[in-house]
Coordinates of N, CA and C in Angstrom, one line a residue:
M36 N 43.8 -106.6 67.6 CA 45.0 -107.1 68.3 C 46.1 -106.6 67.4
S37 N 47.1 -105.6 68.1 CA 48.5 -105.5 67.1 C 49.3 -106.6 66.9
I38 N 49.8 -107.2 66.0 CA 50.8 -108.1 65.8 C 52.3 -107.3 65.8
L39 N 52.2 -106.1 65.0 CA 53.6 -105.4 65.1 C 53.1 -104.0 65.2
T40 N 53.8 -103.0 65.7 CA 53.8 -101.8 66.1 C 55.2 -101.4 65.9
T41 N 55.1 -100.2 65.0 CA 56.7 -99.3 65.4 C 56.3 -98.0 65.8
K42 N 57.3 -97.6 66.4 CA 57.0 -96.3 67.0 C 58.3 -95.3 67.0
H43 N 58.1 -94.1 66.0 CA 59.1 -93.2 66.0 C 60.4 -93.9 65.4
L44 N 60.2 -95.0 64.7 CA 61.4 -95.9 64.1 C 62.2 -95.0 63.3
G45 N 64.0 -94.9 63.5 CA 64.5 -94.4 62.7 C 66.0 -95.1 62.5
K46 N 66.5 -94.9 61.4 CA 67.6 -95.7 61.2 C 69.0 -94.7 60.2
V47 N 69.9 -94.4 60.9 CA 70.8 -93.3 60.5 C 72.2 -94.4 60.2
Y48 N 72.6 -94.1 58.9 CA 73.9 -95.1 58.6 C 74.9 -93.7 58.6
E49 N 76.1 -94.1 59.8 CA 77.0 -93.2 59.9 C 78.2 -93.5 59.1
G50 N 78.4 -92.4 58.6 CA 79.8 -92.2 57.9 C 80.1 -90.7 57.8
K51 N 81.0 -90.4 56.8 CA 81.7 -89.0 56.3 C 80.2 -88.2 56.4
V52 N 79.4 -88.6 55.6 CA 78.0 -87.8 55.7 C 76.9 -88.9 56.2
P53 N 76.5 -88.7 57.2 CA 75.4 -89.5 58.0 C 74.2 -89.6 56.8
Y54 N 73.8 -90.9 56.7 CA 72.6 -91.1 55.8 C 71.1 -91.6 56.5
T55 N 70.3 -90.8 56.7 CA 69.1 -91.2 57.0 C 68.1 -92.1 56.2
A56 N 68.0 -93.2 56.7 CA 67.4 -94.1 55.6 C 66.0 -94.4 56.3
L57 N 65.4 -94.0 57.7 CA 64.1 -94.1 58.4 C 64.1 -93.1 59.2
N58 N 62.8 -92.1 59.2 CA 62.7 -91.1 60.2 C 61.3 -91.1 60.5
D59 N 61.3 -91.5 61.9 CA 60.0 -91.2 62.6 C 58.8 -92.1 62.1
I60 N 59.2 -93.5 61.8 CA 58.2 -94.5 61.2 C 56.9 -94.8 62.3
N61 N 56.0 -94.6 62.0 CA 54.9 -95.1 63.1 C 53.9 -95.7 62.5
F62 N 53.5 -97.0 62.4 CA 52.2 -97.7 62.1 C 52.2 -99.0 63.0
S63 N 51.0 -99.6 62.5 CA 50.5 -101.0 63.3 C 49.8 -102.1 62.1
I64 N 50.3 -103.0 62.5 CA 49.5 -104.2 61.8 C 48.8 -105.0 62.4
E65 N 47.4 -105.0 62.1 CA 46.8 -106.2 63.1 C 46.7 -107.5 62.8
K66 N 46.1 -108.2 63.6 CA 46.2 -109.7 63.3 C 45.5 -110.1 62.1
G67 N 45.7 -111.0 61.2 CA 45.1 -111.0 59.8 C 45.5 -110.0 59.0
E68 N 45.9 -109.1 59.1 CA 46.4 -108.0 57.9 C 47.2 -108.5 56.8
F69 N 46.9 -108.2 55.5 CA 48.0 -108.6 54.6 C 48.4 -107.1 54.0
V70 N 49.7 -106.6 54.5 CA 49.9 -105.5 54.1 C 51.3 -105.4 53.3
A71 N 51.5 -104.5 52.3 CA 52.6 -104.1 51.4 C 53.3 -102.9 51.8
I72 N 54.5 -103.0 51.4 CA 55.5 -101.8 52.0 C 56.0 -101.3 50.3
M73 N 55.8 -100.3 49.5 CA 56.2 -99.8 48.4 C 56.9 -98.6 48.7
G74 N 57.6 -98.1 47.5 CA 58.3 -96.8 47.5 C 59.2 -96.9 46.3
P75 N 59.7 -95.5 46.0 CA 60.6 -95.6 44.9 C 62.0 -96.7 45.4
S76 N 62.8 -96.4 44.4 CA 64.3 -97.3 45.0 C 65.0 -96.4 45.6
G77 N 65.5 -96.5 47.0 CA 66.0 -96.0 48.1 C 65.3 -95.2 48.8
S78 N 64.0 -95.6 48.8 CA 63.0 -94.9 49.7 C 63.2 -95.4 51.2
G79 N 63.6 -96.3 51.6 CA 63.8 -97.1 52.7 C 62.9 -98.2 52.9
K80 N 62.4 -98.7 52.0 CA 61.4 -99.9 52.2 C 62.2 -101.3 52.8
S81 N 63.5 -101.4 52.1 CA 64.0 -102.6 52.7 C 64.7 -102.5 53.9
T82 N 64.9 -101.4 54.1 CA 65.8 -101.0 55.4 C 64.4 -101.1 56.5
L83 N 63.5 -100.7 56.1 CA 62.4 -100.9 57.4 C 61.9 -102.4 57.6
L84 N 62.0 -103.0 56.4 CA 61.8 -104.7 56.7 C 63.1 -105.3 57.4
N85 N 64.1 -105.0 56.8 CA 65.3 -105.4 57.7 C 65.1 -105.1 59.3
V86 N 65.0 -104.0 59.7 CA 64.8 -103.6 61.0 C 63.8 -104.3 61.7
I87 N 62.6 -104.2 60.9 CA 61.6 -105.4 61.5 C 61.9 -106.5 61.9
S88 N 62.5 -107.5 60.7 CA 63.0 -108.6 60.8 C 64.1 -109.0 61.6
T89 N 64.9 -107.7 62.3 CA 65.7 -108.0 63.3 C 67.3 -108.4 62.5
I90 N 67.2 -108.0 61.0 CA 68.4 -108.2 60.4 C 69.3 -106.8 60.8
D91 N 68.8 -105.9 61.2 CA 69.4 -104.8 61.2 C 68.7 -104.0 62.5
H92 N 69.5 -103.1 63.0 CA 69.3 -102.7 64.3 C 68.5 -101.1 64.1
P93 N 67.6 -100.6 64.6 CA 67.1 -99.1 64.7 C 67.8 -98.4 65.3
T94 N 68.2 -97.0 64.9 CA 69.1 -96.2 65.5 C 68.1 -95.4 66.6
S95 N 66.4 -95.1 66.5 CA 66.1 -94.8 67.3 C 64.5 -95.7 67.1
G96 N 63.6 -95.1 68.1 CA 62.3 -95.8 68.3 C 62.2 -97.3 68.6
S97 N 61.2 -98.0 68.5 CA 61.0 -99.3 68.9 C 60.0 -100.1 67.7
V98 N 60.5 -101.3 67.9 CA 59.9 -102.5 67.2 C 58.8 -103.4 68.1
C99 N 57.5 -103.5 68.2 CA 57.0 -104.4 69.1 C 56.3 -105.3 68.4
I100 N 56.7 -106.7 68.2 CA 56.1 -108.0 67.6 C 55.2 -108.8 68.8
D101 N 54.3 -109.1 68.9 CA 53.6 -110.0 69.7 C 54.1 -109.4 71.3
S102 N 53.8 -108.1 71.5 CA 53.8 -107.6 72.7 C 55.6 -107.6 73.1
E103 N 56.5 -107.9 72.3 CA 57.8 -107.8 72.6 C 58.5 -107.2 71.7
D104 N 59.6 -106.5 72.0 CA 60.7 -105.7 71.4 C 61.9 -106.6 71.2
P105 N 62.0 -107.2 70.1 CA 63.1 -108.4 69.9 C 64.2 -107.7 69.6
H106 N 64.6 -106.1 69.8 CA 65.8 -105.6 70.0 C 66.7 -105.4 71.1
E107 N 65.5 -106.1 72.0 CA 66.0 -105.9 73.5 C 66.5 -107.1 73.9
M108 N 66.3 -108.3 73.0 CA 66.8 -109.7 73.2 C 68.3 -110.0 73.3
N109 N 68.8 -111.0 73.9 CA 70.0 -111.4 73.7 C 69.9 -112.6 72.6
D110 N 71.1 -113.0 72.2 CA 71.2 -113.7 71.0 C 70.3 -114.9 71.0
D111 N 70.3 -115.6 72.2 CA 69.5 -116.9 72.5 C 68.1 -116.7 72.3
Q112 N 67.9 -115.6 72.8 CA 66.5 -115.5 72.9 C 65.9 -114.9 71.4
L113 N 66.6 -114.2 70.8 CA 66.4 -113.8 69.6 C 66.3 -114.9 68.6
A114 N 67.2 -115.6 68.7 CA 67.1 -116.7 67.7 C 66.0 -117.6 67.8
H115 N 65.5 -117.8 69.2 CA 64.2 -118.5 69.6 C 63.2 -117.6 68.8
F116 N 63.1 -116.4 69.1 CA 62.2 -115.5 68.8 C 61.9 -115.7 67.1
R117 N 63.1 -115.5 66.4 CA 63.0 -115.7 65.1 C 62.4 -116.9 64.2
R118 N 62.6 -118.1 65.0 CA 62.3 -119.4 64.5 C 60.8 -119.5 64.9
N119 N 60.2 -118.9 66.2 CA 58.8 -119.3 66.4 C 57.9 -118.0 66.0
T120 N 58.4 -117.0 66.2 CA 57.3 -115.8 65.9 C 57.1 -115.4 64.6
L121 N 58.4 -115.3 63.8 CA 58.6 -114.6 62.8 C 58.8 -115.7 61.5
G122 N 58.1 -115.6 60.5 CA 58.5 -116.5 59.0 C 59.1 -115.5 58.2
F123 N 60.1 -116.0 57.5 CA 60.8 -115.4 56.4 C 60.8 -116.0 54.9
V124 N 60.4 -115.2 53.8 CA 60.4 -115.4 52.7 C 61.1 -114.6 51.9
F125 N 62.3 -115.2 51.1 CA 63.1 -114.3 50.4 C 63.0 -114.2 48.9
Q126 N 63.4 -113.3 48.3 CA 63.4 -113.1 46.8 C 64.2 -114.5 46.3
D127 N 65.5 -114.8 46.6 CA 65.8 -115.9 46.1 C 66.0 -117.2 47.0
F128 N 64.7 -117.5 47.5 CA 64.2 -118.6 48.3 C 65.1 -119.2 49.5
N129 N 66.6 -118.7 49.3 CA 67.4 -119.3 50.8 C 67.4 -120.8 51.1
L130 N 66.9 -121.6 50.3 CA 66.8 -122.9 50.4 C 68.2 -123.7 50.7
V131 N 68.1 -124.8 51.6 CA 69.7 -125.4 51.5 C 69.6 -126.5 50.6
H132 N 70.7 -126.4 49.7 CA 70.4 -127.3 48.6 C 70.9 -128.6 49.1
T133 N 71.6 -128.9 49.9 CA 71.8 -130.3 50.4 C 70.9 -131.2 51.0
L134 N 69.8 -130.5 51.2 CA 68.3 -131.1 51.6 C 67.2 -131.2 50.8
T135 N 66.3 -132.3 51.1 CA 65.2 -132.5 50.1 C 64.3 -131.5 50.6
V136 N 63.4 -131.0 49.6 CA 62.2 -130.0 50.1 C 61.7 -130.5 51.4
G137 N 61.3 -131.7 51.7 CA 60.8 -131.9 53.1 C 61.6 -131.6 54.1
E138 N 63.0 -132.0 53.9 CA 64.0 -131.5 54.9 C 63.9 -130.0 55.1
N139 N 64.1 -129.4 54.2 CA 63.8 -127.7 54.2 C 62.8 -127.4 54.9
I140 N 61.6 -127.9 54.6 CA 60.4 -127.7 55.3 C 60.7 -127.9 56.9
M141 N 61.1 -129.1 57.2 CA 61.1 -129.5 58.7 C 62.3 -128.6 59.4
L142 N 63.6 -127.8 58.8 CA 64.3 -127.5 59.3 C 64.2 -126.4 60.6
P143 N 63.2 -125.4 60.6 CA 63.1 -124.9 61.8 C 62.5 -125.3 62.7
L144 N 61.7 -126.5 62.5 CA 61.1 -127.6 64.0 C 62.2 -128.2 64.1
T145 N 63.4 -128.7 63.5 CA 64.0 -129.4 63.8 C 65.2 -128.6 65.0
L146 N 65.4 -127.6 64.5 CA 66.2 -126.7 65.4 C 65.4 -126.4 66.4
E147 N 64.6 -126.4 66.7 CA 63.7 -126.0 68.1 C 63.4 -127.4 68.9
G148 N 63.9 -128.2 68.1 CA 63.9 -129.7 69.3 C 62.5 -130.2 69.1
V149 N 62.0 -129.7 68.3 CA 60.3 -130.3 68.1 C 60.2 -131.9 68.1
P150 N 59.6 -132.7 68.7 CA 59.7 -134.2 68.6 C 59.2 -134.6 67.1
V151 N 60.0 -135.8 66.8 CA 59.9 -136.1 65.4 C 58.5 -136.8 64.8
P152 N 57.5 -137.3 65.5 CA 56.4 -137.4 65.0 C 55.7 -136.2 64.7
E153 N 55.7 -135.1 65.7 CA 55.2 -133.7 65.3 C 55.8 -133.2 64.0
I154 N 57.1 -133.2 63.8 CA 57.8 -132.4 62.9 C 56.9 -133.2 61.7
K155 N 57.0 -134.4 61.4 CA 56.1 -135.1 60.2 C 54.9 -134.7 59.9
K156 N 54.3 -134.7 61.2 CA 52.6 -134.1 61.1 C 52.8 -132.9 60.3
R157 N 53.1 -131.9 61.1 CA 53.1 -130.5 60.5 C 53.6 -130.1 58.9
T158 N 54.8 -131.2 59.0 CA 55.1 -130.7 57.6 C 54.4 -131.2 56.3
A159 N 53.8 -132.5 56.8 CA 52.7 -133.2 55.8 C 51.7 -132.3 55.8
E160 N 51.0 -131.6 56.6 CA 50.0 -130.8 56.8 C 50.2 -129.3 56.1
V161 N 51.2 -129.0 56.1 CA 51.6 -127.5 55.4 C 51.9 -127.9 53.8
A162 N 52.8 -129.3 53.8 CA 52.7 -129.4 52.1 C 51.3 -129.8 51.4
A163 N 50.7 -130.6 52.2 CA 49.0 -130.6 51.7 C 48.4 -129.5 51.4
L164 N 48.6 -128.3 52.4 CA 48.0 -127.3 52.2 C 48.5 -126.2 51.0
L165 N 49.7 -126.5 50.6 CA 50.6 -125.6 49.8 C 50.6 -126.4 48.4
G166 N 49.9 -127.8 48.4 CA 50.3 -128.5 47.2 C 51.4 -128.7 46.8
I167 N 52.7 -129.2 47.5 CA 53.6 -129.6 47.3 C 53.9 -130.7 47.8
E168 N 52.9 -131.8 47.8 CA 53.1 -133.1 48.7 C 54.1 -134.1 47.6
P169 N 53.8 -133.8 46.4 CA 54.7 -134.9 45.4 C 56.1 -134.5 45.7
L170 N 56.5 -133.2 46.0 CA 58.1 -132.7 45.8 C 58.8 -133.0 47.0
L171 N 58.3 -133.7 48.0 CA 58.8 -133.5 49.3 C 60.3 -134.4 49.3
S172 N 60.4 -135.4 48.7 CA 61.6 -136.4 48.5 C 62.5 -135.8 47.4
K173 N 62.2 -134.7 46.6 CA 63.0 -133.9 45.7 C 64.0 -133.4 46.3
R174 N 65.2 -132.9 45.4 CA 66.3 -131.9 45.7 C 65.8 -130.6 45.3
T175 N 66.5 -129.6 45.7 CA 66.0 -128.3 45.4 C 66.3 -128.1 43.8
F176 N 67.4 -128.5 43.4 CA 67.7 -128.4 42.0 C 66.7 -129.1 41.0
E177 N 65.8 -130.0 41.6 CA 64.9 -130.7 40.6 C 63.6 -129.9 40.5
I178 N 63.6 -128.8 41.1 CA 62.0 -128.3 41.3 C 62.2 -126.8 40.3
S179 N 61.0 -126.3 40.2 CA 61.1 -124.8 39.4 C 61.3 -124.0 40.3
G180 N 61.4 -122.9 39.9 CA 61.4 -121.7 40.8 C 60.1 -121.3 41.7
G181 N 58.7 -121.4 40.8 CA 57.7 -121.4 41.6 C 57.5 -122.7 42.9
Q182 N 57.8 -123.6 42.5 CA 57.9 -124.8 43.4 C 59.0 -124.6 44.3
A183 N 60.0 -123.8 44.2 CA 61.1 -123.5 45.4 C 60.4 -122.4 46.4
Q184 N 59.5 -121.5 45.5 CA 59.1 -120.8 46.6 C 58.0 -120.8 47.5
R185 N 56.9 -121.9 47.0 CA 56.4 -122.6 47.5 C 57.1 -123.7 48.7
T186 N 58.0 -124.2 48.5 CA 58.9 -124.6 49.5 C 59.2 -123.6 50.7
A187 N 59.6 -122.6 49.9 CA 60.2 -121.5 51.0 C 59.0 -121.0 52.0
V188 N 58.2 -121.0 51.6 CA 56.7 -120.4 52.1 C 56.0 -121.3 53.1
A189 N 56.4 -122.6 52.6 CA 56.1 -123.8 53.5 C 57.1 -123.9 54.8
R190 N 58.0 -123.6 54.8 CA 59.0 -123.9 55.6 C 59.0 -122.3 56.8
A191 N 58.3 -121.5 55.9 CA 58.3 -120.0 56.9 C 56.8 -120.3 57.5
V192 N 55.9 -120.9 57.3 CA 54.6 -120.8 58.0 C 54.5 -122.4 58.8
V193 N 55.4 -123.4 58.5 CA 55.2 -124.7 59.4 C 55.5 -124.5 61.1
T194 N 55.8 -123.2 61.3 CA 56.1 -122.8 62.6 C 54.7 -121.9 63.0
N195 N 54.0 -122.0 62.4 CA 53.0 -121.1 62.7 C 53.1 -119.6 63.5
P196 N 53.8 -119.0 62.6 CA 54.5 -117.7 63.1 C 53.2 -116.7 63.2
S197 N 53.7 -115.8 64.3 CA 52.6 -114.6 64.3 C 52.8 -113.5 63.4
L198 N 54.0 -113.6 62.7 CA 54.3 -112.6 61.3 C 54.9 -113.3 60.3
L199 N 54.6 -113.1 59.2 CA 55.3 -113.5 58.1 C 55.6 -112.4 57.0
L200 N 56.9 -112.5 57.1 CA 57.8 -111.1 56.4 C 58.3 -111.7 55.2
A201 N 58.1 -111.0 54.1 CA 58.3 -111.3 52.6 C 58.9 -110.2 52.0
D202 N 60.1 -110.7 51.3 CA 61.0 -109.5 50.9 C 61.0 -109.8 49.4
E203 N 60.2 -108.7 48.5 CA 60.2 -109.1 47.2 C 60.1 -110.9 46.7
P204 N 59.2 -111.4 47.2 CA 58.9 -112.8 47.1 C 58.8 -113.4 45.7
T205 N 58.5 -112.6 44.7 CA 58.2 -112.9 43.5 C 59.3 -112.4 42.3
G206 N 60.1 -111.7 43.1 CA 61.4 -110.9 42.3 C 61.9 -111.8 41.3
N207 N 62.2 -113.1 41.3 CA 62.8 -114.2 40.6 C 61.9 -115.2 40.0
L208 N 60.7 -114.5 40.0 CA 59.6 -115.7 39.1 C 59.1 -115.1 37.8
D209 N 58.6 -116.0 37.0 CA 57.8 -115.5 35.7 C 56.6 -115.0 36.4
S210 N 55.7 -114.8 35.3 CA 54.4 -113.9 35.5 C 53.5 -115.0 36.0
K211 N 53.6 -116.4 35.6 CA 52.5 -117.2 36.1 C 52.9 -117.8 37.4
A212 N 54.1 -118.0 37.6 CA 54.7 -118.5 39.2 C 54.6 -117.4 40.1
T213 N 54.5 -115.8 39.5 CA 54.0 -114.9 40.3 C 52.8 -114.9 41.0
K214 N 51.7 -115.2 40.0 CA 50.3 -115.4 40.1 C 50.1 -116.5 41.4
D215 N 50.5 -117.6 41.0 CA 50.5 -118.4 41.8 C 51.0 -118.4 43.3
V216 N 52.1 -117.8 43.4 CA 52.7 -117.4 44.5 C 51.4 -116.5 45.7
M217 N 51.3 -115.4 44.9 CA 50.4 -114.5 45.4 C 49.1 -115.0 45.5
E218 N 48.6 -115.9 44.9 CA 47.4 -116.6 45.3 C 47.7 -117.5 46.3
L219 N 48.9 -118.0 46.7 CA 48.9 -118.9 47.9 C 48.9 -117.7 49.3
F220 N 49.9 -117.1 49.0 CA 49.7 -115.8 50.1 C 48.2 -115.6 50.6
R221 N 47.4 -115.6 49.6 CA 46.0 -114.7 49.7 C 45.1 -115.9 50.4
M222 N 45.6 -117.2 49.9 CA 44.9 -118.3 50.8 C 45.4 -118.4 52.2
L223 N 46.6 -118.0 52.4 CA 47.1 -118.4 53.8 C 46.3 -117.4 54.7
N224 N 46.2 -116.0 54.0 CA 45.9 -114.8 54.7 C 44.3 -115.2 55.1
E225 N 43.6 -115.7 54.0 CA 42.3 -115.7 54.3 C 41.8 -116.9 54.9
T226 N 42.4 -118.1 54.8 CA 42.1 -119.3 55.4 C 42.9 -119.4 56.7
K227 N 43.9 -119.2 57.1 CA 44.8 -119.5 58.3 C 44.8 -118.3 59.0
N228 N 44.2 -117.1 58.5 CA 44.4 -115.7 59.2 C 45.7 -115.4 59.4
S229 N 46.6 -115.6 58.6 CA 48.0 -115.4 58.4 C 48.5 -114.0 58.2
T230 N 49.0 -113.4 59.3 CA 49.5 -112.0 59.2 C 50.7 -111.6 58.3
I231 N 50.8 -111.1 57.2 CA 51.6 -110.8 56.1 C 52.1 -109.7 56.0
L232 N 53.4 -109.2 56.2 CA 54.0 -107.8 55.8 C 54.9 -108.2 54.5
M233 N 54.9 -107.4 53.4 CA 55.6 -107.9 52.3 C 56.2 -106.6 51.8
V234 N 57.4 -106.6 51.3 CA 58.0 -105.3 50.3 C 58.0 -105.7 49.0
T235 N 57.6 -104.9 48.1 CA 57.5 -105.3 46.7 C 57.4 -104.0 46.0
H236 N 58.0 -104.2 44.8 CA 57.9 -102.9 43.9 C 56.9 -103.3 42.7
D237 N 56.1 -104.4 42.6 CA 55.2 -104.7 41.6 C 53.7 -104.6 42.3
S238 N 53.2 -103.8 41.2 CA 51.7 -103.3 41.8 C 50.8 -104.2 41.7
F239 N 51.2 -105.2 40.9 CA 50.3 -106.7 40.6 C 50.2 -107.2 41.7
V240 N 51.5 -107.5 42.3 CA 51.6 -108.3 43.4 C 51.2 -107.3 44.6
A241 N 51.4 -106.1 45.1 CA 50.8 -105.5 46.0 C 49.1 -105.5 45.9
S242 N 48.8 -105.7 45.1 CA 47.2 -105.4 44.6 C 46.4 -106.7 45.4
Y243 N 47.2 -107.8 45.7 CA 46.8 -108.9 46.3 C 46.4 -108.5 47.9
C244 N 47.1 -107.2 48.5 CA 47.1 -106.9 49.9 C 45.6 -106.3 50.0
K245 N 45.7 -106.3 51.3 CA 44.3 -105.2 51.9 C 44.7 -103.9 52.0
R246 N 46.0 -103.4 52.3 CA 46.7 -102.2 52.5 C 48.0 -102.0 52.2
V247 N 48.4 -100.8 51.7 CA 49.5 -100.7 51.1 C 50.2 -99.5 51.9
L248 N 51.4 -99.3 52.2 CA 52.0 -98.3 52.8 C 53.2 -97.9 52.1
I249 N 53.1 -96.7 51.6 CA 54.1 -96.2 50.5 C 55.0 -95.3 51.6
I250 N 56.2 -95.6 51.2 CA 57.5 -94.9 51.8 C 58.3 -93.9 50.7
K251 N 58.6 -92.6 51.3 CA 59.5 -91.7 50.6 C 60.4 -91.1 51.3
D252 N 61.4 -91.0 50.9 CA 62.6 -90.5 51.6 C 62.7 -91.0 52.9
G253 N 62.3 -92.1 53.2 CA 62.6 -92.7 54.7 C 61.5 -92.3 55.4
Q254 N 60.4 -91.8 55.0 CA 59.1 -91.3 55.8 C 57.9 -91.9 55.4
L255 N 57.1 -92.6 56.0 CA 55.8 -92.9 55.6 C 54.8 -91.7 54.7
Y256 N 54.4 -92.0 53.5 CA 53.9 -90.8 53.0 C 52.7 -91.0 52.4
Q257 N 52.1 -92.4 52.5 CA 50.7 -92.5 52.1 C 50.3 -94.0 52.3
E258 N 48.9 -93.9 52.5 CA 48.6 -95.5 52.7 C 47.3 -95.5 51.7
I259 N 47.1 -96.6 51.2 CA 46.2 -97.1 50.2 C 45.7 -98.5 50.7
V260 N 44.0 -98.0 51.1 CA 43.5 -99.1 51.4 C 42.4 -99.9 50.5
S261 N 42.4 -101.1 50.2 CA 41.8 -101.9 49.2 C 39.9 -102.0 49.4
D262 N 39.3 -101.7 48.3 CA 38.2 -101.8 48.7 C 37.3 -103.1 48.3
G263 N 38.5 -104.0 48.2 CA 38.1 -105.3 47.7 C 38.0 -105.6 45.9
N264 N 38.0 -104.6 45.4 CA 38.4 -104.7 44.1 C 40.1 -104.5 43.6
R265 N 40.5 -105.8 43.2 CA 41.8 -105.8 42.9 C 42.1 -104.8 41.5
R266 N 41.5 -105.0 40.9 CA 41.9 -104.0 39.4 C 41.8 -102.6 39.7
T267 N 41.1 -101.9 40.7 CA 41.0 -100.8 40.8 C 42.1 -100.1 42.0
F268 N 42.2 -101.3 42.6 CA 43.2 -101.0 44.0 C 44.9 -100.8 43.0
Q269 N 44.9 -101.9 42.2 CA 46.3 -102.0 41.3 C 46.4 -100.5 40.9
Q270 N 45.1 -99.9 40.0 CA 45.5 -98.8 39.6 C 45.5 -97.5 40.6
E271 N 45.2 -97.5 41.9 CA 45.3 -96.6 42.7 C 46.6 -96.7 42.9
I272 N 47.4 -97.7 43.1 CA 48.6 -98.1 43.7 C 49.7 -97.5 42.4
V273 N 49.2 -97.7 41.0 CA 50.0 -97.3 40.0 C 50.3 -95.9 39.8
D274 N 48.8 -95.4 40.3 CA 48.9 -93.7 40.1 C 49.5 -93.1 41.3
A275 N 49.6 -93.6 42.5 CA 50.4 -93.0 43.5 C 51.8 -93.0 43.5
M276 N 52.3 -94.4 42.8 CA 53.5 -94.3 42.6 C 54.3 -93.4 41.2
S277 N 53.1 -93.2 40.5 CA 53.5 -92.3 39.3 C 53.9 -90.9 39.9
L278 N 52.8 -90.8 40.8 CA 53.4 -89.4 41.5 C 54.5 -89.0 41.9
L279 N 55.1 -90.0 42.5 CA 56.4 -90.2 43.1 C 57.4 -90.0 42.3
G280 N 57.0 -90.3 40.7 CA 58.5 -90.1 40.2 C 58.9 -91.4 39.9
G281 N 58.2 -92.8 40.1 CA 58.7 -94.1 40.3 C 59.4 -94.4 38.9
E282 N 60.3 -95.2 38.8 CA 60.9 -95.5 37.5 C 60.1 -96.8 36.9
P283 N 60.2 -96.9 35.7 CA 59.5 -97.8 35.2 C 59.1 -99.1 35.9
H284 N 60.1 -99.8 36.5 CA 60.3 -101.1 36.9 C 59.4 -101.0 38.4
D285 N 59.2 -99.8 38.9 CA 58.5 -99.6 40.0 C 56.9 -99.8 39.8
L286 N 56.6 -99.5 38.5 CA 55.0 -99.6 38.5 C 54.7 -100.6 37.6
I287 N 55.4 -101.6 37.3 CA 55.0 -103.1 36.7 C 53.6 -103.4 37.3

């Protein structure tokens, strides 16, 4: 079952000289897949995630998520769709600093009007799953970057979304926190069958995925599928990116 399908997806930014950021992008992601989007700087990977996540609109083509095209929805439908069907994890965490960790996790359920007992139950369950139960009463400034990203992941999955979208989720983390967060994503994918689409420039991070889609000049350029060996998969990713002339930070 396809959770996400893009067909002939294009994005052109108008100006004195129109810029084509995406050109005829076609791919699908099945239920339970863990997929990374990679590419050199300026390749269009962030634009692709923005269009899929409804932050931006396509110029042509379509995006289908859970059998619906969110770009055809009105504002109220789209807000409901984002809160229930999509989960978002960002590089800078995007936590609400006036709320506790627990209140941040509860926020999407509160906005949807879920009954309080159900909110408390689901928050406790996801906090236990992600190992952040001792943090629930803490403020965001009292926790580390790795703990903040775990909180952001908990907030993203507490609604049981059909698709979890992550934009450079380890970009602000040190190497230990990066490994911890990626193990967390892998656990969610393997034990909860979470479907995850992630943009990253980091080959180590991408090696946790099952499939990597590489974008070049706004077009799908290459697909690499893991054989289950993370070390060899990471080397394949590094080799592919090297052929594209990636900058040193693209090959970490």
